[in-house]
Short mmCIF file of C-alpha atoms in Angstrom, two decimals:
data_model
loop_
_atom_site.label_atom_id
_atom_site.label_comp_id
_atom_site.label_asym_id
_atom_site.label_seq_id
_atom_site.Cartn_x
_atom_site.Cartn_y
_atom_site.Cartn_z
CA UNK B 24 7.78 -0.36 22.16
CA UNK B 25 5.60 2.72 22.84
CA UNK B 26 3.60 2.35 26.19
CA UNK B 27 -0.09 3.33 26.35
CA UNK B 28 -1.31 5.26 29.08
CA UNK B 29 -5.24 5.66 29.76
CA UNK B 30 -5.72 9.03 29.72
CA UNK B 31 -8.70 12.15 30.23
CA UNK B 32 -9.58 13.27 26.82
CA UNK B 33 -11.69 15.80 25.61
CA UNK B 34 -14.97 16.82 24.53
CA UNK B 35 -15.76 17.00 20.39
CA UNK B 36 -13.64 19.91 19.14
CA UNK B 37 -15.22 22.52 16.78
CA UNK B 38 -13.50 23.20 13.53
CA UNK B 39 -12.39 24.73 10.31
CA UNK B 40 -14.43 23.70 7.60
CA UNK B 41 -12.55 23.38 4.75
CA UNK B 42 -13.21 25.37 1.11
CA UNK B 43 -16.25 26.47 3.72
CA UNK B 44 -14.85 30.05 5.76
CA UNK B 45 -14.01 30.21 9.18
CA UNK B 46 -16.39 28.11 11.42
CA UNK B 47 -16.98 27.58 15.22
CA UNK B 48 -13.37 27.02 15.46
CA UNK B 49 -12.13 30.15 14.53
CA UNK B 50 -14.85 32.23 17.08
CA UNK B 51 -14.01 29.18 20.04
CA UNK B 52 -13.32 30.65 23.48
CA UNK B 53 -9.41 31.09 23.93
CA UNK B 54 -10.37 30.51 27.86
CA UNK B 55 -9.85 27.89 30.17
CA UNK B 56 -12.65 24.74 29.27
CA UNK B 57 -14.32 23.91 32.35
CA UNK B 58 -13.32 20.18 32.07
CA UNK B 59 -12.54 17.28 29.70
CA UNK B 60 -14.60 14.21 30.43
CA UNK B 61 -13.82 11.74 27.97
CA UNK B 62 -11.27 8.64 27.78
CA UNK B 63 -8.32 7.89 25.21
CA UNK B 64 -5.17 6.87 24.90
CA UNK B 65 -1.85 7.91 22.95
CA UNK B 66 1.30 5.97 23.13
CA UNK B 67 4.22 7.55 25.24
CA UNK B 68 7.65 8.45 22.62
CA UNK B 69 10.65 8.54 24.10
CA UNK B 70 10.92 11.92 22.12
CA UNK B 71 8.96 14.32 20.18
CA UNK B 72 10.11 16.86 17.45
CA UNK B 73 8.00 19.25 16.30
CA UNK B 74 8.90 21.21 13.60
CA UNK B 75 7.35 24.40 12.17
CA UNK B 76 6.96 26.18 8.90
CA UNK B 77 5.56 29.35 7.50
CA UNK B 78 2.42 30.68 6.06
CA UNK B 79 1.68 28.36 3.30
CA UNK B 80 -1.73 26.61 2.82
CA UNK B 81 -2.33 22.87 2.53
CA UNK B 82 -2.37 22.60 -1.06
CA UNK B 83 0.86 24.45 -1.72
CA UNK B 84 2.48 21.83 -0.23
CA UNK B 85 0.79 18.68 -0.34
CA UNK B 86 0.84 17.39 -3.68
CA UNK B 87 3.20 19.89 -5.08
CA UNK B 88 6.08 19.47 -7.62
CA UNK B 89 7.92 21.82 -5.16
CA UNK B 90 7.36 20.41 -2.05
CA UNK B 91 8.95 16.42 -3.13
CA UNK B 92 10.23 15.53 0.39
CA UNK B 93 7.50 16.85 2.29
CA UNK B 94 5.24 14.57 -0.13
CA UNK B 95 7.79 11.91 0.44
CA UNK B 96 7.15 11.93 4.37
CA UNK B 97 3.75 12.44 3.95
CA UNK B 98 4.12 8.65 2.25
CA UNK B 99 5.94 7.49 5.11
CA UNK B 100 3.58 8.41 7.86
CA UNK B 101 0.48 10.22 8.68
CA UNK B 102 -0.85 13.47 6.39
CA UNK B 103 -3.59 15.19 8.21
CA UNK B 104 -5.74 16.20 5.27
CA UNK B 105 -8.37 18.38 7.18
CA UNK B 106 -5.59 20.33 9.32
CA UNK B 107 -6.28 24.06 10.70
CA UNK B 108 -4.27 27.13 11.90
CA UNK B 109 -6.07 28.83 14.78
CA UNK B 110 -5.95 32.26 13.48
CA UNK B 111 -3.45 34.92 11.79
CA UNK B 112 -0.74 36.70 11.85
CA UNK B 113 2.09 34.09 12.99
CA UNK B 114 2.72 34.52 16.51
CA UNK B 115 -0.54 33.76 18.26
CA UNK B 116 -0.48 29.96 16.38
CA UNK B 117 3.03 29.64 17.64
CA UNK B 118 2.07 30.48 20.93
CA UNK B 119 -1.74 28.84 20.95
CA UNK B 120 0.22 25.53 19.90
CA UNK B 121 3.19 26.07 22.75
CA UNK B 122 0.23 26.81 25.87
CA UNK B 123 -2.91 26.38 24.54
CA UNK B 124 -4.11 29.48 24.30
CA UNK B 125 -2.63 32.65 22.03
CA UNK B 126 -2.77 34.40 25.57
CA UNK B 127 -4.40 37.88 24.33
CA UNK B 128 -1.45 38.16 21.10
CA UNK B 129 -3.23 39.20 18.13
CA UNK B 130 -0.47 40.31 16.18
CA UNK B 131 3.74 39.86 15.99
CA UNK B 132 4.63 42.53 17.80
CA UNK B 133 7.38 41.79 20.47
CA UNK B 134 8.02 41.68 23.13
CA UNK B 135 5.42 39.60 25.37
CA UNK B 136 6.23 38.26 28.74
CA UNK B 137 4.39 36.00 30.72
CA UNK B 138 5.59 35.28 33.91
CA UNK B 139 4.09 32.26 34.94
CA UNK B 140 1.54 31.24 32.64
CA UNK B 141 1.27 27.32 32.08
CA UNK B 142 2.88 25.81 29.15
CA UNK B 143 3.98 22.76 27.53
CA UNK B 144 7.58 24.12 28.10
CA UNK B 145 7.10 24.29 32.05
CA UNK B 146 4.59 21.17 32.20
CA UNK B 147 7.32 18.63 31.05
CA UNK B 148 9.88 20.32 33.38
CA UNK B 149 7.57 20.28 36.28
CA UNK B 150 6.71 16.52 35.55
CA UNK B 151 10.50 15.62 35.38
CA UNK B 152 10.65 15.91 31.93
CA UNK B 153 12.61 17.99 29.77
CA UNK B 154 12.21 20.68 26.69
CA UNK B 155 14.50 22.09 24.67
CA UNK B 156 13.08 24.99 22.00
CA UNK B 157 15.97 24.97 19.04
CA UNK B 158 16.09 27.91 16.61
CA UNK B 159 18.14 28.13 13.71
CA UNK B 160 19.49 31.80 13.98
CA UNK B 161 19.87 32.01 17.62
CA UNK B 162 22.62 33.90 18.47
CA UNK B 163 23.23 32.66 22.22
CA UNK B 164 21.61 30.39 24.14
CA UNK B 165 18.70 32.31 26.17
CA UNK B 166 18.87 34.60 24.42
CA UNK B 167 15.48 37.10 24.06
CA UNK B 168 16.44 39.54 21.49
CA UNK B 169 13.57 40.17 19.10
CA UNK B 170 15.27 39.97 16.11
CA UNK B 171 19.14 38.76 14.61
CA UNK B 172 19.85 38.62 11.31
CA UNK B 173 16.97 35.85 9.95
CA UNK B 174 16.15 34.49 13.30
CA UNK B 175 12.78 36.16 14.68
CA UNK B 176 11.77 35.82 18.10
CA UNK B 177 7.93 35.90 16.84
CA UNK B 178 7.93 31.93 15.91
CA UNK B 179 10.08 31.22 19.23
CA UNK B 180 7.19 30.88 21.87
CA UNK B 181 9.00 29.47 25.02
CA UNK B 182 11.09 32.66 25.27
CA UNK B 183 7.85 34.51 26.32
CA UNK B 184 7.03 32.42 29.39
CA UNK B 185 9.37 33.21 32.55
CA UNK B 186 8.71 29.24 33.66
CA UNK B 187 10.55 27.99 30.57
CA UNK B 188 14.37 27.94 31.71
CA UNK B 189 16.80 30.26 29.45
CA UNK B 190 19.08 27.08 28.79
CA UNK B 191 15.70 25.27 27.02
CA UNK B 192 16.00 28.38 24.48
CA UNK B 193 19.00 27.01 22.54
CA UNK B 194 20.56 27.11 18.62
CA UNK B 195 19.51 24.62 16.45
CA UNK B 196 23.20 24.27 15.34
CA UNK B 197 23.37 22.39 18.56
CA UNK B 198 20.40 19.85 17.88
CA UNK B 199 21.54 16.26 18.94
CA UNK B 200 22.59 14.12 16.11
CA UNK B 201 23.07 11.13 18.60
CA UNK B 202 19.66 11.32 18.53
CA UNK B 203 18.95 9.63 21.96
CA UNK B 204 20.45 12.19 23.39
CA UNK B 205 16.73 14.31 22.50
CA UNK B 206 14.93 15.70 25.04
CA UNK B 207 11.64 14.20 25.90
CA UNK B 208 9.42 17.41 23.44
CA UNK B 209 11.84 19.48 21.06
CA UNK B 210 10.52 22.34 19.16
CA UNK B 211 12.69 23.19 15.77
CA UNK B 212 12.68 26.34 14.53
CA UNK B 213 13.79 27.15 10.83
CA UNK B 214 14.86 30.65 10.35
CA UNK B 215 13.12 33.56 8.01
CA UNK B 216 14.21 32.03 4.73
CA UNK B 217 14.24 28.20 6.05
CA UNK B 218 11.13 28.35 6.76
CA UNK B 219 9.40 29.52 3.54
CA UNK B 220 8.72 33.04 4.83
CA UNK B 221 10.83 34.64 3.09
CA UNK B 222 12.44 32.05 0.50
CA UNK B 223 10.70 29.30 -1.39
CA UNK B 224 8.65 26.04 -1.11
CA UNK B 225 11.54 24.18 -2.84
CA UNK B 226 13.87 26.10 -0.21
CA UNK B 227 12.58 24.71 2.54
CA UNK B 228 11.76 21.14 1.45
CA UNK B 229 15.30 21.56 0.89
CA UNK B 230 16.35 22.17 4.04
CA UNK B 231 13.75 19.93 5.65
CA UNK B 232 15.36 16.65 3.93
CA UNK B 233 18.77 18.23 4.88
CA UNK B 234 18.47 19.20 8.84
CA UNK B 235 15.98 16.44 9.48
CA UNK B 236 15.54 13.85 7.52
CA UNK B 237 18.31 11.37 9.24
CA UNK B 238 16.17 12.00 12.26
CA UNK B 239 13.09 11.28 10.40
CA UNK B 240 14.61 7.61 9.18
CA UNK B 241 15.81 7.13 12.56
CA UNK B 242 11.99 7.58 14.34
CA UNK B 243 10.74 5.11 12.29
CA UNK B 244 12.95 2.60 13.65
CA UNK B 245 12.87 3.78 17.61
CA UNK B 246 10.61 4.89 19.89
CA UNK B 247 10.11 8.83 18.16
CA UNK B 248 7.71 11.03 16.74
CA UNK B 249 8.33 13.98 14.49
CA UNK B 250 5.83 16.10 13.93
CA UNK B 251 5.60 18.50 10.66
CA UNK B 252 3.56 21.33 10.81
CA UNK B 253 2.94 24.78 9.74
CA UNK B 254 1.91 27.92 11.80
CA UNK B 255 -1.00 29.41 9.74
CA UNK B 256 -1.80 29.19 5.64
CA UNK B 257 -1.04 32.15 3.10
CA UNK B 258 -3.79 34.39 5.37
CA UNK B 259 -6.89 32.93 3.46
CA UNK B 260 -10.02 32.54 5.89
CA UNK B 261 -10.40 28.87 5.29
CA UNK B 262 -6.32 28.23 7.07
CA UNK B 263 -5.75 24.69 6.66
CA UNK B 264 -2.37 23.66 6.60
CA UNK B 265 -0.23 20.68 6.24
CA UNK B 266 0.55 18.16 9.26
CA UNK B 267 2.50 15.20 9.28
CA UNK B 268 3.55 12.71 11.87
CA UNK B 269 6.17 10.11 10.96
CA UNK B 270 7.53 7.44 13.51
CA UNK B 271 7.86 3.85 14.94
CA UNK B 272 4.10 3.73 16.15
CA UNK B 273 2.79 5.66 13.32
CA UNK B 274 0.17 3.98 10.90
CA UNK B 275 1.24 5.06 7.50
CA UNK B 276 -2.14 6.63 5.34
CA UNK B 277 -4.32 10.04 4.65
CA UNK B 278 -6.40 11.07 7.97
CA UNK B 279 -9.36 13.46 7.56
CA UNK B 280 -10.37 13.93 11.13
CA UNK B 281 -10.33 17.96 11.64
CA UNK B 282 -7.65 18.80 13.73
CA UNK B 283 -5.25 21.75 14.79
CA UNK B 284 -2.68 23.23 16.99
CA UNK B 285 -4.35 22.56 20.09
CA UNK B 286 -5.27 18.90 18.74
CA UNK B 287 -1.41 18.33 18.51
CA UNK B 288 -0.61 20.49 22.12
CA UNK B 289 -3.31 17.32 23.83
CA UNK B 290 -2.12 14.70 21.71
CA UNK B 291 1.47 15.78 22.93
CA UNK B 292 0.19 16.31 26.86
CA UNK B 293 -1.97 13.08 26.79
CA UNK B 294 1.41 11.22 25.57
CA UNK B 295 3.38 12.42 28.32
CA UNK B 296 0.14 11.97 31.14
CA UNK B 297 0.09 15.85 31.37
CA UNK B 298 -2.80 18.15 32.65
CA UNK B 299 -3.72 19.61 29.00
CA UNK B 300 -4.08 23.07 29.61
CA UNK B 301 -6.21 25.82 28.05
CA UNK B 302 -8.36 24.83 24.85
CA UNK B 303 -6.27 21.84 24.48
CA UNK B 304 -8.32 20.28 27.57
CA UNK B 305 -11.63 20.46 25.15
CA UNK B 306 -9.67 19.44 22.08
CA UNK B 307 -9.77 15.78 21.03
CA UNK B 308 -6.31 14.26 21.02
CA UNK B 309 -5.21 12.02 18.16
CA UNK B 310 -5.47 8.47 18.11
CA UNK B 311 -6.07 6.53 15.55
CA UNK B 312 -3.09 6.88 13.61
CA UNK B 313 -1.11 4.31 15.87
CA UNK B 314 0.03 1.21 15.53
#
C-alpha cells in the first residue's frame, strides 16, 4: 500500500483558462515563491514514470479516433481535463517541469548548462533516492550531444544540470522490464517521430501501447504511478494538453482542477517529502485523485 506523508503545500495556483487566452498563468513569475503555507498529502509510489509527448493540444488526443490507447488509459485512470503547458517552444516546458522553473530558456536552442541549479534530478539523489532520465535515441549513456539521428537533446532536461549524474542520462532501450528494478522517478523520452513531432497521432499511440503499456498493467496492480503527459499543445495561446495518471492508488474518472507542469513537479516532490523548488513551491499539488 502507498504511504501518506503530511506534507507543505502550496498557495492557489493561477492558470490557463481554457477556450479563454493565456491568463495569470502564462505572465506568473518564473522566480523563486517566497513560501508555501498550506497542508496536503500525496501517497509515496515506490516508482514514478513520466512520460512525454509532443506538441499536440488536448483535443487531438483525447477523444480521438487516432489516439485509441491513450483514450483507453485515460479509462483506466485519471484524465486531467483542464491541463496546461507553461509556455512555447518545447524546451522551456521540458525543463520548467524537470526544476521548476524554464531557468531563462525561451527557445530550443542548445546547448544550456547549469551547473548547480536545483532539480528534481539532484533532489531525489540528494535525498537517497534515485533518477534515471531514459531517451529513446540515445546513443551512449551520458551522453550530451545535441542531436543523433531522431534523438534531440531539447526534450532531455537532466543533461543540462551538472548535479544530475551522467549515468542517470541513459537509453531507453535499457528501461527495466523487471519493473521493480525502476528507479524511484523515471523520465521516458520518445524520440522525434515517437513522439508525434515529427510522425503521427496514431504513431505514437502506437508506440505508447507498445513500449509501455505492460508497465502501465503492471502499476495498477503495485505500488506505481505513470504519468502521461505532453510538453506544450500545437502553439495555440490557450496550451492545454493531455495528462494522465494511471496506477494502484489512482481513482479512475475525468478531473477538471487546472493544473500543469509545475502541478505534476509538487505532486511528484510532495510524494517523495521533497523541498518543491521554484514555482512548484506555490503550485497546488494533486490530491484528490487517490484512493
Amino acid at each position: 500500500m502507498w504511504k501518506r506523508k503530511p506534507l507543505v503545500a502550496a498557495g492557489l495556483v493561477v492558470a490557463l483558462a481554457a477556450g479563454g487566452g493565456v491568463t495569470a498563468l502564462a505572465s506568473h513569475a518564473e522566480g523563486v515563491p517566497a513560501s508555501a503555507p498550506l497542508v496536503s498529502a500525496v501517497p509515496r509510489p515506490d516508482h514514478v514514470v513520466v512520460v512525454l509527448f509532443e506538441n499536440k493540444a488536448y483535443n487531438q488526443i483525447m477523444g480521438s479516433s487516432q489516439a485509441p490507447y491513450f483514450n483507453s488509459l485515460a479509462s483506466q485512470g485519471a484524465k486531467f481535463t483542464q491541463s496546461f503547458a507553461r509556455t512555447h517552444p518545447s524546451q522551456p516546458n521540458y525543463i520548467a517541469l524537470f526544476s521548476g522553473t524554464r531557468q531563462d530558456v525561451s527557445d530550443d536552442s542548445c546547448p544550456h548548462s547549469f551547473p548547480s541549479e536545483v532539480n528534481l534530478g539532484s533532489q531525489l539523489i540528494a535525498a537517497g533516492l534515485t533518477f534515471k532520465g531514459y531517451s529513446e535515441g540515445l546513443p551512449s549513456t551520458g551522453y550530451t550531444g545535441c542531436s543523433s539521428g531522431k534523438y534531440k537533446r531539447k526534450h532531455n532536461p537532466w543533461v543540462n544540470f551538472g548535479n544530475v549524474p551522467a549515468a542517470s542520462n541513459v537509453a531507453f532501450s535499457t528501461f527495466p522490464t523487471d519493473y521493480t528494478k525502476l528507479p524511484t522517478v523515471s523520465f521516458v523520452i520518445p524520440d522525434m517521430c515517437s513522439d508525434m513531432h515529427d510522425c503521427s497521432i496514431g504513431t505514437g499511440d502506437t508506440w505508447l501501447k507498445s513500449k509501455l503499456d505492460a508497465y502501465a498493467q503492471w502499476a495498477k496492480t503495485h505500488n506505481s504511478l505513470l504519468i502521461v503527459t505532453f510538453d506544450e499543445d500545437n502553439q495555440s495561446s490557450v496550451n492545454q494538453i493531455a495528462t494522465l495518471f494511471v496506477g494502484q492508488r489512482v481513482k479512475r474518472g475525468s478531473y477538471s482542477e487546472q493544473i500543469n507542469h509545475y502541478s505534476v513537479l509538487r505532486t511528484i516532490e510532495d510524494a517523495y517529502g521533497l523541498t518543491p523548488i521554484n514555482n512548484a513551491a506555490t503550485a497546488t499539488p494533486i490530491t484528490d485523485v487517490w484512493s
